[in-house]
Amino acid sequence: MGAATALALTGCTVGGGPAPLKGVVSTADRSKVSGAITVLTNRVDQVNSGQLKKYAAEFNRLYPKVKVNFEGFVDYEGEVGKRLAKGDYGDVLLIPDNVPTDQWPRYFASLGNSRELSDTFDYIDYGTIDERVYGIAGVGIASGLVYNKAVWAKAGITDWPTTPDLFIADLKAIKEKTQSIPYYTNYHDGWPLRQWSDAIGVPTCDNTARDRLARTASPWTPGMDLFEIDSLLYRVVHEKLTESEPQATDWELSKKLIGTGHVATMELGSWAISQLRDAARAAGGNPDDIGFMPLPVQRDGHFCTVVQPDYKFAVNVHSPNQEAARAWLEWYITRSGSAGADESISSVRGAKLPATLQPLDDRAVRMIPQTREQLAKVDEIDRAAGIGLDAPDYRRRLVDLASGSVQGDLNSYFADLNRRWGKARQAAG
C-alpha cells in the first residue's frame, strides 16, 4: 500500500515464508507435526469446488503428516454456535461473532502474545484478551461500494462521486441512460443493510468514531457519521433509484444481477468482490466489470474507508492435535495466497493490495481502522436503546419510510433514534 495508507502494513513476506511463527506453532521441525484436523468454514463454495482441498494439498508439502478435513456451513453463526454448545467444533474454526469475548478462553487456545504477533499480523487487538491472542484474522475488509464499471461508463460517468449529491446525480444518470437498476438494497435478506454500519468513521474520517458513540447523546444529527450514512441510504430509496420492491430482493440473485450489469451499485465490504466476480463469470458477464469505490464523501480532499478484520481464525482449546491445527492456521493465513485469490486485504503486514483494490491506493484513499476501547459500552447502549447498529431492522424501517410503504418522515425517525440512544446512554452512565 502507498504512503497515504493509514495502516502500518510493513514486515512479513507472503509466499515461501520463514519458519513457523513464534507463539502459533511451537516447533520449527515440521516433520514432527502430525495428526488429523477438521477445519470449520463458512466458505461452502470452496468446499464444494474443491478449492480448500487444493490448499490442503499445498499445505501437505510442508506438513506431510497432517490430514486436513473441512466442514462448510451455510448458516455458519447458527450452526457453529450449536456445535460450540455441544463441545464438537472441530480443531480450527472462525470465531462466531455471537461468542462473547470473555468466553474465548473457554473455547479457544491462546495463540501467543499480542505484542509478538502484532509484528506479523494486523488487527491483532480484535482477537486479544489481556495480551493473549485467541483469534487471528485472515483478511481485512474495506467499507465502500461495489459497482459495475461498464454500467457506470455507459451512463457517461468517468470518476468516483465525491459528494452525496454527485452520487445521487450519478444514480439518476444510470436510471436515465441505461436499463440497469442504479442501486440494489438487498432489503429482504437484511444482513447487507447492516454493512452500512461498517462505514461508521468514513464521513468524519475518524478512527475513533465507533468509540465516540459512547460519549454521543445524539448520533443522528448533521455532521455525525450515522446521520450522513443513513441520510444517503434514505435519499437513494426516496429518489426511487433502487429496485421497485425492496421486500422481494434476493442476495444470491443480486450477485448475478450486478455481474451481468442489470444492477449498477451495492453497498458491501470489499469481501464481496471475489463473489461478485465469480457470479459474473458464471452468468456470462465480465468479472473485470466489478469495481470498488469508497462512499461518496471526502474529508480534506481525501476519500476514506474503514478497514476492519473479517472472521478471526482460532484453535479449539480441547483439540487433541493442537500443533497440527496451529500449523494449518499459520500456513493458511500467511502462505496459502487465499487472501489474494479472494481479492481481499491480507492481514499479514507488508502484503500488497489485490489488483481490484489497487485503485484505493492509486487515489490515496485513507484506510483507517477503528479503535475499540469503548466497544462494550457502545454495545450496551445499543442493546438498551433497542436499535441494533449491527442488525438490519432499523435500516429496514429507514427503507420503508423512504419508499413510502409506512407512514413517517426522516427527521422524526432520526429524532426517535436520538431519543432512544440518549436515554440508553444516560442510563449506562
Coordinates of C-alpha atoms in Angstrom, one line a residue:
M1 CA 0.0 0.0 0.0
G2 CA 1.1 3.5 -0.6
A3 CA 2.4 6.2 1.8
A4 CA -1.1 7.6 2.2
T5 CA -2.4 4.4 3.7
A6 CA -3.1 4.8 7.4
L7 CA -2.5 1.2 8.3
A8 CA 1.2 0.4 9.0
L9 CA 1.4 -2.8 6.9
T10 CA 5.1 -3.5 6.9
G11 CA 7.3 -6.5 7.6
C12 CA 6.5 -10.1 6.6
T13 CA 6.7 -11.5 3.1
V14 CA 3.9 -13.8 1.9
G15 CA 5.0 -16.9 -0.1
G16 CA 7.5 -19.5 0.9
G17 CA 7.9 -17.6 4.1
P18 CA 10.0 -18.1 7.3
A19 CA 9.9 -20.8 9.8
P20 CA 6.6 -21.2 11.7
L21 CA 5.7 -18.1 13.7
K22 CA 6.7 -18.0 17.3
G23 CA 3.6 -18.4 19.5
V24 CA 1.5 -20.0 16.8
V25 CA 3.5 -23.2 16.0
S26 CA 5.9 -24.1 18.8
T27 CA 8.2 -26.4 16.8
A28 CA 10.2 -25.5 13.8
D29 CA 10.5 -29.1 12.8
R30 CA 7.6 -29.7 10.5
S31 CA 8.3 -33.5 10.4
K32 CA 7.2 -33.8 14.0
V33 CA 3.8 -32.2 13.4
S34 CA 1.2 -34.8 12.7
G35 CA -2.5 -35.7 13.2
A36 CA -5.9 -35.3 11.6
I37 CA -7.7 -32.0 12.0
T38 CA -11.1 -30.7 11.0
V39 CA -11.5 -27.1 9.8
L40 CA -14.9 -25.5 10.1
T41 CA -15.6 -22.8 7.5
N42 CA -18.2 -20.5 6.1
R43 CA -16.8 -21.0 2.6
V44 CA -19.2 -23.7 1.4
D45 CA -18.4 -22.6 -2.1
Q46 CA -14.7 -23.5 -1.7
V47 CA -15.6 -26.8 0.0
N48 CA -17.9 -27.7 -2.9
S49 CA -15.5 -26.6 -5.6
G50 CA -12.5 -28.4 -4.1
Q51 CA -10.5 -25.3 -3.7
L52 CA -9.9 -25.9 0.0
K53 CA -8.6 -29.4 -0.8
K54 CA -6.2 -27.8 -3.2
Y55 CA -4.9 -25.6 -0.4
A56 CA -4.6 -28.7 1.8
A57 CA -2.5 -30.4 -0.8
E58 CA -0.1 -27.4 -0.9
F59 CA 0.0 -27.4 2.9
N60 CA 1.0 -31.1 2.9
R61 CA 4.1 -30.3 1.0
L62 CA 5.4 -28.6 4.2
Y63 CA 3.4 -30.8 6.7
P64 CA 3.1 -34.2 5.1
K65 CA 1.9 -35.9 8.3
V66 CA -1.2 -33.7 8.8
K67 CA -4.5 -34.7 7.4
V68 CA -6.9 -31.7 6.9
N69 CA -10.6 -32.2 6.6
F70 CA -13.2 -29.4 6.0
E71 CA -16.8 -28.9 7.1
G72 CA -18.7 -26.0 5.5
F73 CA -21.8 -24.2 6.9
V74 CA -24.2 -22.0 5.1
D75 CA -25.6 -20.7 8.4
Y76 CA -22.2 -20.5 10.0
E77 CA -23.1 -18.4 13.0
G78 CA -26.1 -20.6 13.9
E79 CA -24.7 -24.0 13.2
V80 CA -21.3 -23.5 14.7
G81 CA -22.9 -21.8 17.8
K82 CA -24.7 -25.1 18.3
R83 CA -21.5 -27.1 17.9
L84 CA -19.8 -24.9 20.5
A85 CA -22.5 -25.7 23.0
K86 CA -22.1 -29.4 22.3
G87 CA -18.3 -29.2 22.5
D88 CA -18.0 -30.6 19.0
Y89 CA -16.4 -27.8 17.0
G90 CA -13.5 -29.2 15.0
D91 CA -9.9 -28.2 15.5
V92 CA -9.7 -24.9 13.6
L93 CA -12.6 -22.6 13.2
L94 CA -13.7 -19.0 12.7
I95 CA -14.8 -17.4 15.9
P96 CA -18.6 -16.8 15.6
D97 CA -19.5 -13.1 16.1
N98 CA -22.0 -14.0 18.8
V99 CA -19.5 -15.6 21.2
P100 CA -18.8 -13.0 23.9
T101 CA -15.1 -12.0 24.2
D102 CA -14.9 -13.1 27.8
Q103 CA -15.8 -16.6 26.8
W104 CA -13.0 -17.0 24.3
P105 CA -10.5 -18.7 26.7
R106 CA -13.2 -21.3 27.4
Y107 CA -13.3 -22.4 23.8
F108 CA -10.1 -21.3 22.1
A109 CA -6.4 -21.9 22.7
S110 CA -4.1 -18.9 23.2
L111 CA -2.0 -18.5 20.0
G112 CA 0.6 -16.3 21.6
N113 CA 1.5 -12.9 23.0
S114 CA -0.2 -9.9 21.2
R115 CA 3.0 -7.8 21.2
E116 CA 4.9 -10.5 19.4
L117 CA 2.2 -11.5 16.9
S118 CA 1.4 -7.8 16.1
D119 CA 4.8 -7.7 14.4
T120 CA 3.5 -10.1 11.8
F121 CA -0.3 -9.5 11.7
D122 CA -2.7 -6.6 11.6
Y123 CA -5.9 -6.5 13.6
I124 CA -4.4 -8.5 16.5
D125 CA -6.2 -6.4 19.1
Y126 CA -9.5 -7.6 17.7
G127 CA -8.7 -11.1 18.9
T128 CA -6.8 -10.4 22.1
I129 CA -7.7 -10.6 25.8
D130 CA -5.1 -9.4 28.3
E131 CA -2.3 -9.6 25.7
R132 CA -3.2 -13.2 24.9
V133 CA -4.3 -13.8 21.3
Y134 CA -7.2 -16.2 20.7
G135 CA -8.0 -15.3 17.1
I136 CA -6.1 -14.1 14.1
A137 CA -8.0 -12.5 11.2
G138 CA -7.4 -14.0 7.8
V139 CA -8.2 -10.8 5.9
G140 CA -9.2 -7.2 6.3
I141 CA -12.3 -5.7 4.8
A142 CA -12.6 -2.2 3.4
S143 CA -16.0 -0.4 3.5
G144 CA -17.4 1.0 0.4
L145 CA -19.5 0.4 -2.8
V146 CA -19.2 -2.4 -5.3
Y147 CA -20.3 -1.3 -8.8
N148 CA -20.4 -2.4 -12.4
K149 CA -17.9 -0.3 -14.1
A150 CA -19.3 -0.9 -17.6
V151 CA -22.8 0.3 -16.5
W152 CA -21.4 3.5 -14.9
A153 CA -19.3 4.2 -18.0
K154 CA -22.4 3.6 -20.2
A155 CA -24.1 6.3 -18.2
G156 CA -21.2 8.7 -19.0
I157 CA -19.7 8.6 -15.5
T158 CA -15.9 8.7 -15.6
D159 CA -14.9 9.3 -12.0
W160 CA -15.9 8.4 -8.4
P161 CA -18.5 10.8 -7.0
T162 CA -17.0 12.9 -4.2
T163 CA -20.3 14.0 -2.5
P164 CA -23.7 12.5 -1.8
D165 CA -25.3 15.0 -4.2
L166 CA -23.0 13.8 -7.0
F167 CA -23.7 10.2 -6.1
I168 CA -27.4 10.8 -6.4
A169 CA -26.9 12.5 -9.7
D170 CA -24.8 9.6 -11.0
L171 CA -27.5 7.1 -10.0
K172 CA -30.1 9.2 -11.8
A173 CA -27.9 9.2 -14.9
I174 CA -27.7 5.4 -14.7
K175 CA -31.5 5.3 -14.4
E176 CA -32.0 7.6 -17.4
K177 CA -29.3 6.3 -19.7
T178 CA -29.2 2.5 -19.1
Q179 CA -31.6 -0.3 -18.4
S180 CA -29.9 -1.1 -15.0
I181 CA -31.2 -0.7 -11.5
P182 CA -29.0 2.1 -10.2
Y183 CA -28.8 0.7 -6.6
Y184 CA -29.9 -2.6 -5.0
T185 CA -30.8 -2.6 -1.3
N186 CA -30.8 -6.4 -0.5
Y187 CA -33.6 -5.5 1.9
H188 CA -35.1 -9.0 2.1
D189 CA -32.0 -10.8 3.3
G190 CA -31.3 -8.0 5.6
W191 CA -27.7 -8.6 6.6
P192 CA -26.4 -6.5 3.7
L193 CA -28.2 -3.4 5.2
R194 CA -26.1 -3.7 8.3
Q195 CA -23.0 -3.3 6.1
W196 CA -23.7 0.4 6.2
S197 CA -22.6 0.4 9.9
D198 CA -19.2 -0.7 8.8
A199 CA -18.8 2.8 7.3
I200 CA -19.0 4.5 10.7
G201 CA -15.9 6.6 10.6
V202 CA -15.9 7.3 6.9
P203 CA -17.8 10.6 6.7
T204 CA -15.6 12.1 9.5
C205 CA -12.5 10.0 8.5
D206 CA -12.1 9.4 12.2
N207 CA -10.6 6.1 13.6
T208 CA -12.3 6.7 16.9
A209 CA -15.8 7.3 15.5
R210 CA -17.3 4.0 16.8
D211 CA -15.8 4.6 20.3
R212 CA -17.2 8.2 20.3
L213 CA -20.7 6.8 20.2
A214 CA -20.3 6.0 23.8
R215 CA -19.9 9.8 24.5
T216 CA -22.5 10.9 22.0
A217 CA -26.1 11.7 23.0
S218 CA -27.5 12.2 19.5
P219 CA -25.6 10.3 16.8
W220 CA -28.2 11.1 14.1
T221 CA -27.5 14.8 13.9
P222 CA -25.9 16.6 10.9
G223 CA -22.1 16.1 10.8
M224 CA -22.2 12.8 12.6
D225 CA -21.4 9.6 10.8
L226 CA -24.7 7.8 11.3
F227 CA -26.6 10.8 10.2
E228 CA -24.6 11.1 7.0
I229 CA -24.6 7.3 6.3
D230 CA -28.3 6.8 6.9
S231 CA -29.3 10.0 5.1
L232 CA -27.6 8.8 2.0
L233 CA -29.4 5.4 2.0
Y234 CA -32.7 7.2 2.6
R235 CA -32.1 9.6 -0.3
V236 CA -31.3 6.7 -2.7
V237 CA -34.5 4.9 -1.9
H238 CA -36.6 8.1 -1.7
E239 CA -35.4 9.2 -5.1
K240 CA -36.6 5.9 -6.5
L241 CA -33.2 4.8 -7.6
T242 CA -33.5 1.2 -6.3
E243 CA -35.4 -1.9 -7.2
S244 CA -39.2 -1.4 -7.2
E245 CA -40.0 -3.9 -4.4
P246 CA -37.3 -4.0 -1.8
Q247 CA -39.2 -6.7 0.1
A248 CA -38.6 -9.1 -2.8
T249 CA -34.8 -8.7 -3.2
D250 CA -32.6 -11.8 -3.2
W251 CA -28.9 -11.8 -2.2
E252 CA -27.9 -14.7 -4.5
L253 CA -29.7 -13.2 -7.4
S254 CA -28.2 -9.8 -6.7
K255 CA -24.7 -11.2 -7.4
K256 CA -25.8 -12.4 -10.8
L257 CA -27.6 -9.1 -11.5
I258 CA -24.6 -6.8 -10.8
G259 CA -22.3 -9.3 -12.5
T260 CA -24.3 -9.0 -15.7
G261 CA -25.0 -5.3 -15.5
H262 CA -28.7 -5.5 -14.5
V263 CA -27.7 -3.8 -11.2
A264 CA -25.2 -1.0 -11.1
T265 CA -24.3 -0.5 -7.4
M266 CA -24.5 -2.1 -3.9
E267 CA -23.1 -1.1 -0.5
L268 CA -20.9 -4.0 0.5
G269 CA -17.5 -4.6 2.0
S270 CA -14.5 -5.5 -0.2
W271 CA -15.0 -9.1 0.8
A272 CA -17.8 -9.3 -1.8
I273 CA -15.6 -8.5 -4.8
S274 CA -14.5 -12.1 -5.4
Q275 CA -18.0 -13.5 -5.0
L276 CA -19.4 -10.9 -7.5
R277 CA -16.6 -11.6 -10.0
D278 CA -17.3 -15.3 -9.7
A279 CA -21.0 -14.7 -10.2
A280 CA -20.3 -12.5 -13.3
R281 CA -18.2 -15.2 -14.8
A282 CA -20.7 -17.9 -14.1
A283 CA -23.5 -15.8 -15.7
G284 CA -21.6 -15.0 -18.8
G285 CA -20.6 -11.5 -17.7
N286 CA -17.2 -9.9 -17.4
P287 CA -15.7 -10.3 -14.0
D288 CA -13.4 -7.3 -14.7
D289 CA -16.5 -5.1 -14.8
I290 CA -16.8 -5.4 -11.0
G291 CA -15.2 -2.4 -9.3
F292 CA -15.0 -1.0 -5.8
M293 CA -15.1 2.6 -4.6
P294 CA -15.3 4.5 -1.3
L295 CA -18.5 6.1 -0.1
P296 CA -19.1 9.4 -1.8
V297 CA -17.8 11.7 0.8
Q298 CA -14.4 13.3 1.3
R299 CA -12.5 14.9 4.2
D300 CA -9.8 17.5 3.5
G301 CA -9.9 16.4 -0.2
H302 CA -9.4 12.7 0.6
F303 CA -11.7 9.7 0.4
C304 CA -11.6 7.5 3.4
T305 CA -12.6 3.8 4.1
V306 CA -12.8 1.9 7.3
V307 CA -10.8 -1.3 7.3
Q308 CA -11.5 -4.0 9.8
P309 CA -10.9 -7.7 10.1
D310 CA -13.2 -10.4 8.7
Y311 CA -13.7 -13.6 10.8
K312 CA -10.8 -14.5 13.1
F313 CA -9.3 -18.0 12.9
A314 CA -9.0 -19.9 16.2
V315 CA -7.9 -23.3 17.5
N316 CA -10.1 -25.4 19.7
V317 CA -8.7 -25.4 23.2
H318 CA -9.7 -29.1 23.5
S319 CA -8.2 -30.2 20.2
P320 CA -6.0 -33.3 20.6
N321 CA -3.9 -32.1 17.6
Q322 CA -3.3 -28.5 18.5
E323 CA 0.2 -28.4 16.9
A324 CA -1.3 -29.5 13.6
A325 CA -4.2 -27.1 14.0
R326 CA -1.8 -24.2 14.7
A327 CA 0.3 -25.2 11.7
W328 CA -2.7 -25.0 9.4
L329 CA -3.9 -21.7 10.8
E330 CA -0.4 -20.1 10.4
W331 CA 0.1 -21.5 6.9
Y332 CA -3.3 -20.7 5.6
I333 CA -3.1 -17.0 6.6
T334 CA 0.5 -16.3 5.7
R335 CA 1.3 -18.7 2.8
S336 CA -1.7 -20.1 1.0
G337 CA -2.3 -17.0 -1.1
S338 CA -6.0 -17.3 -0.3
A339 CA -6.4 -13.5 0.5
G340 CA -5.0 -12.5 -2.9
A341 CA -7.1 -15.1 -4.7
D342 CA -10.2 -13.8 -2.9
E343 CA -9.3 -10.2 -3.8
S344 CA -9.1 -9.4 -0.1
I345 CA -6.7 -7.4 2.1
S346 CA -4.3 -9.8 3.7
S347 CA -3.9 -9.5 7.5
V348 CA -0.1 -10.1 7.1
R349 CA 1.9 -7.0 7.4
G350 CA 3.6 -6.0 4.2
A351 CA 1.2 -7.8 1.9
K352 CA 0.2 -6.0 -1.3
L353 CA -3.3 -4.9 -2.1
P354 CA -5.1 -7.2 -4.6
A355 CA -5.5 -5.7 -8.1
T356 CA -9.2 -4.9 -7.7
L357 CA -8.4 -2.7 -4.7
Q358 CA -5.3 -1.1 -6.1
P359 CA -7.4 2.0 -7.2
L360 CA -7.8 2.8 -3.5
D361 CA -4.0 3.1 -3.2
D362 CA -3.7 4.9 -6.6
R363 CA -6.2 7.5 -5.3
A364 CA -4.6 7.8 -1.9
V365 CA -7.7 6.7 -0.1
R366 CA -7.1 6.9 3.6
M367 CA -7.6 3.4 5.1
I368 CA -8.5 3.7 8.8
P369 CA -9.1 1.1 11.4
Q370 CA -11.4 1.7 14.3
T371 CA -10.3 1.9 18.0
R372 CA -12.2 -0.5 20.3
E373 CA -11.7 0.9 23.8
Q374 CA -15.4 1.7 24.3
L375 CA -16.8 -1.3 22.3
A376 CA -18.5 -2.9 25.3
K377 CA -20.2 0.3 26.3
V378 CA -21.3 1.2 22.8
D379 CA -22.8 -2.3 22.5
E380 CA -24.5 -1.9 25.9
I381 CA -26.1 1.4 24.8
D382 CA -27.1 0.0 21.5
R383 CA -28.9 -3.0 23.2
A384 CA -30.6 -0.9 25.7
A385 CA -31.8 1.5 23.0
G386 CA -33.2 -1.4 21.0
I387 CA -31.7 0.0 17.8
G388 CA -29.3 -2.7 16.6
L389 CA -26.5 -1.0 14.7
D390 CA -25.3 -4.4 13.5
A391 CA -28.7 -5.8 12.7
P392 CA -30.9 -5.0 9.7
D393 CA -34.2 -4.0 11.3
Y394 CA -33.7 -0.3 11.9
R395 CA -32.4 0.2 8.4
R396 CA -35.3 -1.8 7.0
R397 CA -37.5 0.8 8.8
L398 CA -35.5 3.5 7.1
V399 CA -36.0 2.0 3.7
D400 CA -39.8 1.6 4.4
L401 CA -40.0 5.3 5.3
A402 CA -38.1 6.3 2.3
S403 CA -40.2 4.2 -0.1
G404 CA -43.5 5.4 1.5
S405 CA -44.6 1.9 2.5
V406 CA -45.0 3.1 6.1
Q407 CA -46.0 6.5 7.5
G408 CA -43.4 8.9 8.8
D409 CA -40.5 11.0 7.8
L410 CA -36.8 11.0 8.1
N411 CA -36.5 13.8 10.6
S412 CA -39.0 12.2 13.0
Y413 CA -37.2 8.9 12.7
F414 CA -33.8 10.4 13.4
A415 CA -35.3 12.2 16.4
D416 CA -36.7 8.9 17.8
L417 CA -33.3 7.2 17.3
N418 CA -31.6 10.0 19.1
R419 CA -34.1 10.0 21.9
R420 CA -33.7 6.2 22.4
W421 CA -29.9 6.4 22.2
G422 CA -29.6 9.4 24.5
K423 CA -31.8 7.7 27.1
A424 CA -29.8 4.5 27.0
R425 CA -26.5 6.3 27.1
Q426 CA -27.6 8.3 30.2
A427 CA -28.7 5.0 31.9
A428 CA -25.4 3.4 31.1
G429 CA -23.6 6.3 32.9

